[in-house]
Amino acid sequence: MSVPTLCVLGLGYIGLPTAALFASPQRTVIGVDINPHVVDLINLGQVHIIEPDLDRLVRSAVSHGYLRATTRPEPADAFLIAVPTPFLENREPDLSYIEAACRAIAPVLKKHDLVILESTSPVGTTELLVKWLASVRPDLTFPTTHQQASDIRIAHCPERVLPGHVLRELVSNDRIIGGMTDACSAAAVRLYQQFVEGQCIVTDTRTAEMCKLTENSFRDVNIAFANELSMICAQLKIDTWELIRLANHHPRVNILQPGPGVGGHCIAVDPWFIVSKTPDLALLIRTARLVNDSKPQWVIQQVKVAVANLLFKHPGLRAHNVRIACYGLAFKADIDDLRESPALGIARQLANELGITLLLVEPNIDALPDDLTGHSLTDVACAWDSAHIHVLLVGHREFRSMSARHSNGVVIDAAGVLAN
Ligand code: SAJ
């Protein structure tokens, strides 16, 4: 596969950067997305997601003709599936996007093709993928039945990149390559070595699937420890941030940072894929999820108590005149992504339950989501000068200098902004 054509299924936060990085004079990439608007935009050399340098890379790949988007898969040497794996209402994984991607590529598959599943997946999904492909293409052989001699090579190679650093991490991170056979792994390693500078480490598919879930569950459990600690400390009147800083001076202690809850599309989702497979055993992992999911309500309760105290201290002040400023709406610091954001959820709930106009400070966006348009998107200085209650939800760089500034208001620092 010296001059491979790659077909990438799903042009989102992982698929599009991967497609754009892979595309080069030697390597043609066909990007596939079910959303025609996304396809049209990419073919104009534009992007629908914000990620540093991605727009430039896509523009260049498209204008040189190395990257082209379409709504239907076309024949290629390798297929890379990077579609979402959300969970359903009951927290069971939703594999329908992977199944749809399999059924879409099956008709164009040919002997010697490589199919890689990058989407974060519950253990056993790569085996299901083979089942779906084989059901449409009984004329081809797969590694589950024909091992090394199979027509089609299959591997699970989970993505591990951090939003905001995707292009750098796609190149520099080590990759876990879970081939179904040695031949499958070797083919996948050859593909990734075209652009990955980190190590490509080979294992089997089930271990690769579990490895990705383990990484995000490890982080979730550790954040849950910090979040639980923050609630305990508030009750015991101890400064959590100072406590964690002190404890982290121990050579074998490294506590993460508490926050308003865990957001994003991965850490709050992936641990449930372990819980759903082994509910009787995954007790710690499940509890960590519940602790992190409970944190936004705890922050909201702190705000309500602050409002009640304020009204008690100032009998002339009416509840609807209390000015509350929320700092940060994104799901984490220094990004503009509001999806699955605990900060946004807190602001929404405060707006609904308190019935007041909030001052919302989010330097990374130009307009508020539709349901918050009645509220005021403002800057740090204005909010800091005028609010009675300041709710610090995200540690954006624009907020870090606030520590030096004086405010008469009550400060609820859910993200440790003033502590750093
Ligand atoms: N958070 C805390 N305290 C911390 C660290 C994070 O409350 O000390 C919160 C953040 O504010 C955010 C959430 O956790 O709401 C998740 O943020 P994150 O930076 O930990 O992770 P993501 O979701 O942006 O990316 C993670 C990464 N996984 C790990 O670090 C193990 C990334 O490498 C994965 O590729 C990504 O999930 C993914 O796609 O699975």
Short mmCIF file of C-alpha atoms and ligand atoms in Angstrom, two decimals:
data_model
loop_
_atom_site.label_atom_id
_atom_site.label_comp_id
_atom_site.label_asym_id
_atom_site.label_seq_id
_atom_site.Cartn_x
_atom_site.Cartn_y
_atom_site.Cartn_z
CA MET A 1 0.00 0.00 0.00
CA SER A 2 2.62 2.55 -1.03
CA VAL A 3 0.11 5.06 -2.49
CA PRO A 4 -3.04 4.28 -0.49
CA THR A 5 -6.40 5.90 -0.92
CA LEU A 6 -8.09 6.41 2.40
CA CYS A 7 -11.83 6.70 2.91
CA VAL A 8 -12.74 8.35 6.22
CA LEU A 9 -16.27 7.82 7.53
CA GLY A 10 -17.45 10.65 9.77
CA LEU A 11 -15.97 14.13 9.29
CA GLY A 12 -16.23 15.34 12.89
CA TYR A 13 -13.67 16.23 15.54
CA ILE A 14 -11.56 13.15 14.78
CA GLY A 15 -12.38 12.17 11.21
CA LEU A 16 -11.84 15.57 9.61
CA PRO A 17 -8.44 16.34 11.21
CA THR A 18 -7.28 12.78 10.42
CA ALA A 19 -8.45 13.07 6.81
CA ALA A 20 -6.78 16.45 6.38
CA LEU A 21 -3.49 15.29 7.94
CA PHE A 22 -3.38 12.15 5.81
CA ALA A 23 -4.17 13.96 2.56
CA SER A 24 -0.99 14.83 0.67
CA PRO A 25 0.49 14.60 -2.85
CA GLN A 26 1.00 10.86 -2.30
CA ARG A 27 -2.24 10.15 -0.46
CA THR A 28 -5.75 10.78 -1.67
CA VAL A 29 -8.50 10.97 0.91
CA ILE A 30 -12.23 10.60 0.36
CA GLY A 31 -14.11 12.05 3.33
CA VAL A 32 -17.64 10.78 3.91
CA ASP A 33 -20.30 12.38 6.04
CA ILE A 34 -24.06 11.85 6.12
CA ASN A 35 -24.59 15.61 6.54
CA PRO A 36 -24.65 17.22 3.05
CA HIS A 37 -24.05 20.66 4.56
CA VAL A 38 -20.78 19.46 6.10
CA VAL A 39 -19.79 17.84 2.81
CA ASP A 40 -20.49 21.03 0.82
CA LEU A 41 -18.59 23.17 3.30
CA ILE A 42 -15.51 20.93 3.21
CA ASN A 43 -15.53 20.84 -0.58
CA LEU A 44 -15.37 24.65 -0.45
CA GLY A 45 -12.26 24.27 1.73
CA GLN A 46 -14.09 25.35 4.86
CA VAL A 47 -14.65 23.66 8.22
CA HIS A 48 -17.65 23.25 10.53
CA ILE A 49 -15.64 22.72 13.73
CA ILE A 50 -13.19 24.92 15.57
CA GLU A 51 -9.79 23.38 16.13
CA PRO A 52 -6.49 25.28 15.90
CA ASP A 53 -4.96 25.18 12.36
CA LEU A 54 -7.61 22.80 11.02
CA ASP A 55 -9.14 25.39 8.67
CA ARG A 56 -5.77 26.05 7.03
CA LEU A 57 -4.99 22.35 6.64
CA VAL A 58 -8.41 21.50 5.15
CA ARG A 59 -8.29 24.49 2.78
CA SER A 60 -4.90 23.40 1.50
CA ALA A 61 -5.81 19.69 1.12
CA VAL A 62 -9.05 20.51 -0.71
CA SER A 63 -7.58 23.17 -2.97
CA HIS A 64 -4.77 20.81 -4.02
CA GLY A 65 -7.28 18.06 -4.73
CA TYR A 66 -5.97 15.56 -2.14
CA LEU A 67 -9.14 15.70 -0.04
CA ARG A 68 -12.68 15.47 -1.33
CA ALA A 69 -15.90 15.04 0.63
CA THR A 70 -18.99 13.09 -0.34
CA THR A 71 -22.06 11.58 1.29
CA ARG A 72 -21.40 8.01 0.03
CA PRO A 73 -18.29 5.86 0.45
CA GLU A 74 -16.22 5.14 -2.65
CA PRO A 75 -13.68 2.35 -3.31
CA ALA A 76 -10.43 2.87 -1.39
CA ASP A 77 -7.53 0.84 0.03
CA ALA A 78 -8.34 1.62 3.65
CA PHE A 79 -11.52 2.69 5.43
CA LEU A 80 -11.35 4.53 8.71
CA ILE A 81 -14.55 4.72 10.74
CA ALA A 82 -14.68 7.75 13.03
CA VAL A 83 -18.39 8.15 13.73
CA PRO A 84 -19.94 8.99 17.12
CA THR A 85 -20.78 6.36 19.74
CA PRO A 86 -23.14 8.18 22.11
CA PHE A 87 -25.21 6.43 24.74
CA LEU A 88 -28.95 5.94 24.81
CA GLU A 89 -31.36 7.18 27.51
CA ASN A 90 -30.63 4.08 29.58
CA ARG A 91 -26.86 4.69 29.24
CA GLU A 92 -26.45 1.69 26.94
CA PRO A 93 -24.11 2.38 24.01
CA ASP A 94 -25.66 3.44 20.72
CA LEU A 95 -23.76 1.57 18.00
CA SER A 96 -26.17 2.53 15.22
CA TYR A 97 -23.71 4.99 13.62
CA ILE A 98 -21.01 2.30 13.40
CA GLU A 99 -23.47 -0.19 11.98
CA ALA A 100 -24.66 2.36 9.39
CA ALA A 101 -21.04 3.12 8.42
CA CYS A 102 -20.34 -0.62 7.98
CA ARG A 103 -23.38 -1.10 5.81
CA ALA A 104 -22.34 1.94 3.74
CA ILE A 105 -18.79 0.72 3.04
CA ALA A 106 -19.65 -2.97 2.55
CA PRO A 107 -20.75 -2.61 -1.11
CA VAL A 108 -17.44 -0.97 -2.14
CA LEU A 109 -15.11 -3.28 -0.16
CA LYS A 110 -12.67 -5.39 -2.19
CA LYS A 111 -10.00 -8.01 -1.47
CA HIS A 112 -6.99 -6.72 0.55
CA ASP A 113 -8.82 -3.67 1.90
CA LEU A 114 -8.19 -2.56 5.47
CA VAL A 115 -11.06 -1.45 7.75
CA ILE A 116 -10.15 0.44 10.92
CA LEU A 117 -12.60 1.31 13.67
CA GLU A 118 -11.44 4.47 15.47
CA SER A 119 -14.70 5.30 17.25
CA THR A 120 -14.61 4.69 21.00
CA SER A 121 -16.37 1.36 21.37
CA PRO A 122 -17.54 -1.11 24.01
CA VAL A 123 -15.53 -4.32 24.15
CA GLY A 124 -16.67 -6.67 21.37
CA THR A 125 -17.73 -3.95 18.89
CA THR A 126 -14.99 -4.76 16.34
CA GLU A 127 -16.30 -8.34 16.24
CA LEU A 128 -19.80 -6.96 15.62
CA LEU A 129 -18.39 -4.78 12.85
CA VAL A 130 -17.13 -7.91 11.09
CA LYS A 131 -20.54 -9.50 11.49
CA TRP A 132 -22.23 -6.49 9.87
CA LEU A 133 -19.73 -6.39 6.98
CA ALA A 134 -19.89 -10.15 6.40
CA SER A 135 -23.69 -10.12 6.34
CA VAL A 136 -23.62 -7.76 3.35
CA ARG A 137 -20.55 -9.32 1.68
CA PRO A 138 -20.66 -13.12 2.02
CA ASP A 139 -18.33 -13.25 -1.03
CA LEU A 140 -15.43 -11.83 1.03
CA THR A 141 -13.55 -13.54 3.88
CA PHE A 142 -12.87 -11.91 7.26
CA PRO A 143 -10.30 -12.57 10.02
CA THR A 144 -12.91 -13.97 12.42
CA THR A 145 -13.23 -17.04 10.16
CA HIS A 146 -10.14 -16.99 7.91
CA GLN A 147 -7.54 -15.49 10.30
CA GLN A 148 -4.33 -14.37 8.53
CA ALA A 149 -5.61 -15.48 5.12
CA SER A 150 -8.70 -13.24 5.18
CA ASP A 151 -9.55 -10.99 2.24
CA ILE A 152 -10.27 -8.04 4.50
CA ARG A 153 -8.02 -6.76 7.29
CA ILE A 154 -9.72 -5.41 10.42
CA ALA A 155 -8.35 -3.38 13.35
CA HIS A 156 -9.52 -1.19 16.21
CA CYS A 157 -7.26 1.83 16.71
CA PRO A 158 -8.91 4.20 19.18
CA GLU A 159 -8.38 7.93 18.90
CA ARG A 160 -6.83 9.58 21.98
CA VAL A 161 -6.44 13.24 21.05
CA LEU A 162 -7.32 16.20 23.25
CA PRO A 163 -9.74 18.79 21.82
CA GLY A 164 -7.80 22.00 21.26
CA HIS A 165 -4.60 20.04 20.51
CA VAL A 166 -5.94 17.58 17.99
CA LEU A 167 -3.53 18.14 15.09
CA ARG A 168 -0.44 18.04 17.29
CA GLU A 169 -1.60 14.98 19.24
CA LEU A 170 -2.67 13.09 16.10
CA VAL A 171 0.96 13.20 15.05
CA SER A 172 2.77 12.89 18.37
CA ASN A 173 0.59 10.53 20.47
CA ASP A 174 1.38 6.81 20.64
CA ARG A 175 -1.29 4.68 18.95
CA ILE A 176 -2.80 1.43 20.19
CA ILE A 177 -3.25 -0.86 17.18
CA GLY A 178 -5.67 -3.69 17.88
CA GLY A 179 -5.52 -5.86 14.77
CA MET A 180 -7.68 -8.99 14.55
CA THR A 181 -4.58 -10.87 13.30
CA ASP A 182 -0.90 -10.04 12.93
CA ALA A 183 -1.51 -9.24 9.27
CA CYS A 184 -4.32 -6.84 10.23
CA SER A 185 -2.11 -5.09 12.80
CA ALA A 186 0.78 -4.83 10.34
CA ALA A 187 -1.47 -3.22 7.71
CA ALA A 188 -2.85 -0.74 10.26
CA VAL A 189 0.63 0.12 11.56
CA ARG A 190 1.77 0.80 7.97
CA LEU A 191 -1.15 3.18 7.51
CA TYR A 192 -0.64 5.12 10.77
CA GLN A 193 3.11 5.33 10.29
CA GLN A 194 2.39 7.56 7.29
CA PHE A 195 1.65 10.44 9.68
CA VAL A 196 2.08 9.30 13.31
CA GLU A 197 5.43 10.06 14.94
CA GLY A 198 4.53 8.35 18.25
CA GLN A 199 4.87 4.60 18.72
CA CYS A 200 2.33 2.26 17.12
CA ILE A 201 1.84 -0.42 19.76
CA VAL A 202 0.18 -3.66 18.69
CA THR A 203 -2.38 -5.60 20.72
CA ASP A 204 -5.62 -7.50 20.07
CA THR A 205 -8.94 -5.77 19.33
CA ARG A 206 -10.63 -6.37 22.68
CA THR A 207 -7.66 -5.00 24.61
CA ALA A 208 -7.53 -1.97 22.31
CA GLU A 209 -11.24 -1.33 22.89
CA MET A 210 -10.83 -1.65 26.65
CA CYS A 211 -7.65 0.46 26.63
CA LYS A 212 -9.50 3.52 25.34
CA LEU A 213 -12.35 3.06 27.83
CA THR A 214 -9.82 2.57 30.61
CA GLU A 215 -7.97 5.81 29.83
CA ASN A 216 -11.11 7.92 30.03
CA SER A 217 -12.49 6.04 33.04
CA PHE A 218 -9.19 6.52 34.85
CA ARG A 219 -9.50 10.27 34.30
CA ASP A 220 -13.16 10.27 35.32
CA VAL A 221 -12.46 8.40 38.55
CA ASN A 222 -9.63 10.78 39.40
CA ILE A 223 -11.75 13.87 38.67
CA ALA A 224 -14.53 12.34 40.80
CA PHE A 225 -12.07 12.05 43.68
CA ALA A 226 -11.26 15.76 43.34
CA ASN A 227 -14.95 16.69 43.03
CA GLU A 228 -15.93 14.65 46.07
CA LEU A 229 -13.07 16.21 48.01
CA SER A 230 -14.26 19.70 47.05
CA MET A 231 -17.73 19.03 48.48
CA ILE A 232 -16.28 17.53 51.68
CA CYS A 233 -13.93 20.49 52.07
CA ALA A 234 -16.73 23.02 51.62
CA GLN A 235 -18.60 21.38 54.48
CA LEU A 236 -15.49 21.28 56.67
CA LYS A 237 -14.60 24.89 55.75
CA ILE A 238 -11.27 23.96 54.18
CA ASP A 239 -9.90 25.53 51.00
CA THR A 240 -9.91 22.56 48.55
CA TRP A 241 -7.45 24.18 46.19
CA GLU A 242 -4.90 24.77 48.90
CA LEU A 243 -5.48 21.26 50.24
CA ILE A 244 -4.88 19.67 46.83
CA ARG A 245 -1.82 21.81 46.23
CA LEU A 246 -0.38 20.67 49.58
CA ALA A 247 -1.28 16.99 49.11
CA ASN A 248 0.29 17.05 45.64
CA HIS A 249 3.64 17.87 47.25
CA HIS A 250 3.72 14.21 48.28
CA PRO A 251 5.88 12.40 45.72
CA ARG A 252 3.23 9.77 44.97
CA VAL A 253 0.06 11.92 45.12
CA ASN A 254 -1.32 13.73 42.06
CA ILE A 255 -4.91 14.85 42.61
CA LEU A 256 -6.72 16.43 39.66
CA GLN A 257 -8.76 19.62 39.81
CA PRO A 258 -12.38 19.85 40.98
CA GLY A 259 -14.77 21.66 38.67
CA PRO A 260 -18.47 22.25 38.06
CA GLY A 261 -18.82 18.69 36.68
CA VAL A 262 -17.36 16.64 33.84
CA GLY A 263 -18.33 17.63 30.33
CA GLY A 264 -17.37 16.84 26.77
CA HIS A 265 -18.28 13.93 24.61
CA CYS A 266 -15.91 11.31 25.98
CA ILE A 267 -15.10 11.22 29.67
CA ALA A 268 -18.72 11.53 30.76
CA VAL A 269 -19.78 8.80 28.30
CA ASP A 270 -17.09 6.14 27.89
CA PRO A 271 -17.09 4.79 31.49
CA TRP A 272 -20.73 3.76 30.97
CA PHE A 273 -19.53 1.39 28.21
CA ILE A 274 -17.61 -0.53 30.87
CA VAL A 275 -20.50 -0.36 33.34
CA SER A 276 -22.96 -1.65 30.76
CA LYS A 277 -20.78 -4.73 30.05
CA THR A 278 -19.95 -5.56 33.66
CA PRO A 279 -22.51 -3.81 35.91
CA ASP A 280 -21.83 -6.02 38.94
CA LEU A 281 -18.09 -5.36 38.87
CA ALA A 282 -17.70 -1.76 37.72
CA LEU A 283 -18.73 -0.27 41.07
CA LEU A 284 -16.04 2.38 41.41
CA ILE A 285 -16.35 3.43 37.77
CA ARG A 286 -20.13 3.79 38.12
CA THR A 287 -19.87 5.71 41.39
CA ALA A 288 -17.33 8.10 39.89
CA ARG A 289 -19.77 8.87 37.09
CA LEU A 290 -22.53 9.56 39.59
CA VAL A 291 -20.28 11.81 41.71
CA ASN A 292 -19.23 13.84 38.68
CA ASP A 293 -22.79 14.04 37.39
CA SER A 294 -23.98 15.33 40.78
CA LYS A 295 -21.52 18.22 40.88
CA PRO A 296 -23.53 20.74 38.78
CA GLN A 297 -26.49 20.42 41.19
CA TRP A 298 -24.16 21.01 44.11
CA VAL A 299 -22.88 24.23 42.48
CA ILE A 300 -26.46 25.36 41.78
CA GLN A 301 -27.32 24.76 45.42
CA GLN A 302 -24.34 26.93 46.48
CA VAL A 303 -25.66 29.75 44.30
CA LYS A 304 -29.16 29.46 45.72
CA VAL A 305 -27.80 29.62 49.26
CA ALA A 306 -25.76 32.71 48.30
CA VAL A 307 -28.90 34.38 46.89
CA ALA A 308 -30.85 33.59 50.07
CA ASN A 309 -28.05 35.01 52.27
CA LEU A 310 -27.86 38.14 50.14
CA LEU A 311 -31.59 38.78 50.41
CA PHE A 312 -31.45 38.18 54.15
CA LYS A 313 -28.60 40.70 54.55
CA HIS A 314 -30.23 43.31 52.29
CA PRO A 315 -33.96 43.31 53.08
CA GLY A 316 -34.53 46.11 50.52
CA LEU A 317 -33.17 43.96 47.68
CA ARG A 318 -35.78 42.08 45.63
CA ALA A 319 -34.97 38.57 44.35
CA HIS A 320 -35.46 39.59 40.71
CA ASN A 321 -32.90 42.40 41.15
CA VAL A 322 -30.09 40.09 42.26
CA ARG A 323 -27.34 40.20 39.62
CA ILE A 324 -25.56 36.90 39.08
CA ALA A 325 -22.59 36.60 36.72
CA CYS A 326 -21.50 33.21 35.36
CA TYR A 327 -17.94 33.08 34.08
CA GLY A 328 -17.41 30.43 31.39
CA LEU A 329 -19.96 28.36 29.47
CA ALA A 330 -17.67 25.99 27.54
CA PHE A 331 -17.12 22.40 28.66
CA LYS A 332 -13.54 23.18 29.64
CA ALA A 333 -10.96 25.95 29.68
CA ASP A 334 -9.85 27.85 26.58
CA ILE A 335 -12.16 26.26 24.05
CA ASP A 336 -15.41 27.44 22.46
CA ASP A 337 -17.24 24.09 22.60
CA LEU A 338 -20.48 24.43 24.56
CA ARG A 339 -21.77 20.91 23.88
CA GLU A 340 -22.21 18.66 26.93
CA SER A 341 -20.99 21.52 29.11
CA PRO A 342 -21.79 21.42 32.84
CA ALA A 343 -21.17 25.19 32.99
CA LEU A 344 -23.80 25.82 30.34
CA GLY A 345 -26.19 23.45 32.13
CA ILE A 346 -25.69 25.35 35.38
CA ALA A 347 -26.32 28.72 33.70
CA ARG A 348 -29.46 27.35 32.03
CA GLN A 349 -30.84 25.95 35.25
CA LEU A 350 -30.10 29.14 37.20
CA ALA A 351 -31.81 31.16 34.47
CA ASN A 352 -34.89 28.93 34.55
CA GLU A 353 -35.20 28.48 38.29
CA LEU A 354 -34.26 31.95 39.55
CA GLY A 355 -36.09 33.85 36.82
CA ILE A 356 -33.49 36.64 36.64
CA THR A 357 -31.37 38.03 33.83
CA LEU A 358 -27.89 36.55 34.11
CA LEU A 359 -24.64 38.23 33.14
CA LEU A 360 -22.86 35.56 31.07
CA VAL A 361 -19.17 35.87 30.34
CA GLU A 362 -17.79 33.54 27.67
CA PRO A 363 -14.92 35.15 25.76
CA ASN A 364 -14.79 32.31 23.21
CA ILE A 365 -18.22 32.86 21.66
CA ASP A 366 -19.89 35.77 19.83
CA ALA A 367 -23.50 34.86 20.54
CA LEU A 368 -25.40 33.00 23.25
CA PRO A 369 -27.31 29.77 22.52
CA ASP A 370 -30.90 30.51 21.46
CA ASP A 371 -32.48 29.62 24.81
CA LEU A 372 -30.23 32.14 26.61
CA THR A 373 -30.58 35.08 24.24
CA GLY A 374 -32.69 36.97 26.79
CA HIS A 375 -29.59 37.09 29.02
CA SER A 376 -26.59 39.34 28.67
CA LEU A 377 -23.35 38.15 27.06
CA THR A 378 -20.84 40.52 28.57
CA ASP A 379 -17.15 40.93 29.35
CA VAL A 380 -15.22 40.13 32.50
CA ALA A 381 -14.77 43.72 33.66
CA CYS A 382 -18.42 44.62 33.32
CA ALA A 383 -19.63 41.50 35.13
CA TRP A 384 -16.99 41.75 37.84
CA ASP A 385 -17.91 45.37 38.54
CA SER A 386 -21.66 44.94 38.65
CA ALA A 387 -22.75 41.48 39.87
CA HIS A 388 -23.76 40.65 43.42
CA ILE A 389 -22.76 36.99 42.97
CA HIS A 390 -19.91 35.75 40.79
CA VAL A 391 -20.06 32.08 39.75
CA LEU A 392 -16.73 31.00 38.28
CA LEU A 393 -17.38 27.93 36.17
CA VAL A 394 -14.49 27.58 33.71
CA GLY A 395 -10.82 28.51 34.10
CA HIS A 396 -10.47 30.40 30.79
CA ARG A 397 -7.21 32.35 30.51
CA GLU A 398 -9.16 35.63 30.41
CA PHE A 399 -10.37 34.99 33.98
CA ARG A 400 -7.07 34.11 35.58
CA SER A 401 -6.07 37.71 36.20
CA MET A 402 -9.27 38.32 38.17
CA SER A 403 -7.55 37.16 41.34
CA ALA A 404 -5.83 40.50 41.72
CA ARG A 405 -9.00 42.47 41.20
CA HIS A 406 -11.28 43.58 43.93
CA SER A 407 -14.96 42.76 43.97
CA ASN A 408 -17.61 43.46 46.56
CA GLY A 409 -19.66 40.50 45.39
CA VAL A 410 -19.91 36.97 46.72
CA VAL A 411 -17.58 34.65 44.80
CA ILE A 412 -18.42 30.97 44.17
CA ASP A 413 -15.32 29.58 42.53
CA ALA A 414 -16.34 26.15 41.19
CA ALA A 415 -13.32 25.91 38.90
CA GLY A 416 -10.53 27.13 41.19
CA VAL A 417 -9.93 30.13 38.93
CA LEU A 418 -8.87 32.45 41.72
CA ALA A 419 -6.78 29.79 43.41
CA ASN A 420 -4.34 29.38 40.51
N1 SAJ B 1 -11.89 18.19 34.17
C1 SAJ B 1 -11.98 18.47 35.53
N2 SAJ B 1 -10.84 18.38 36.28
C2 SAJ B 1 -9.64 18.04 35.74
C3 SAJ B 1 -9.56 17.74 34.37
C4 SAJ B 1 -10.71 17.83 33.60
O1 SAJ B 1 -13.06 18.79 36.05
O2 SAJ B 1 -8.65 18.02 36.50
C5 SAJ B 1 -13.11 18.27 33.34
C6 SAJ B 1 -13.00 19.29 32.21
O3 SAJ B 1 -13.29 20.59 32.65
C7 SAJ B 1 -14.02 18.77 31.22
C8 SAJ B 1 -13.92 17.25 31.40
O4 SAJ B 1 -13.28 17.04 32.66
O5 SAJ B 1 -15.33 19.18 31.56
C9 SAJ B 1 -13.13 16.54 30.32
O6 SAJ B 1 -11.97 17.29 29.99
P1 SAJ B 1 -10.56 16.60 29.70
O7 SAJ B 1 -9.60 17.67 29.33
O8 SAJ B 1 -10.17 15.74 30.84
O9 SAJ B 1 -10.85 15.60 28.51
P2 SAJ B 1 -11.51 15.69 27.03
O10 SAJ B 1 -12.91 15.18 27.13
O11 SAJ B 1 -11.31 17.01 26.40
O12 SAJ B 1 -10.59 14.62 26.27
C10 SAJ B 1 -10.46 13.31 26.81
C11 SAJ B 1 -8.96 12.94 26.82
N3 SAJ B 1 -8.76 11.72 27.58
C12 SAJ B 1 -7.85 11.64 28.59
O13 SAJ B 1 -7.19 12.58 28.94
C13 SAJ B 1 -7.70 10.32 29.25
C14 SAJ B 1 -8.45 12.77 25.38
O14 SAJ B 1 -7.10 12.32 25.38
C15 SAJ B 1 -9.34 11.76 24.64
O15 SAJ B 1 -8.90 11.58 23.30
C16 SAJ B 1 -10.75 12.34 24.62
O16 SAJ B 1 -11.20 12.42 25.99
C17 SAJ B 1 -11.61 11.39 23.80
O17 SAJ B 1 -11.88 11.72 22.64
O18 SAJ B 1 -11.93 10.31 24.29
#
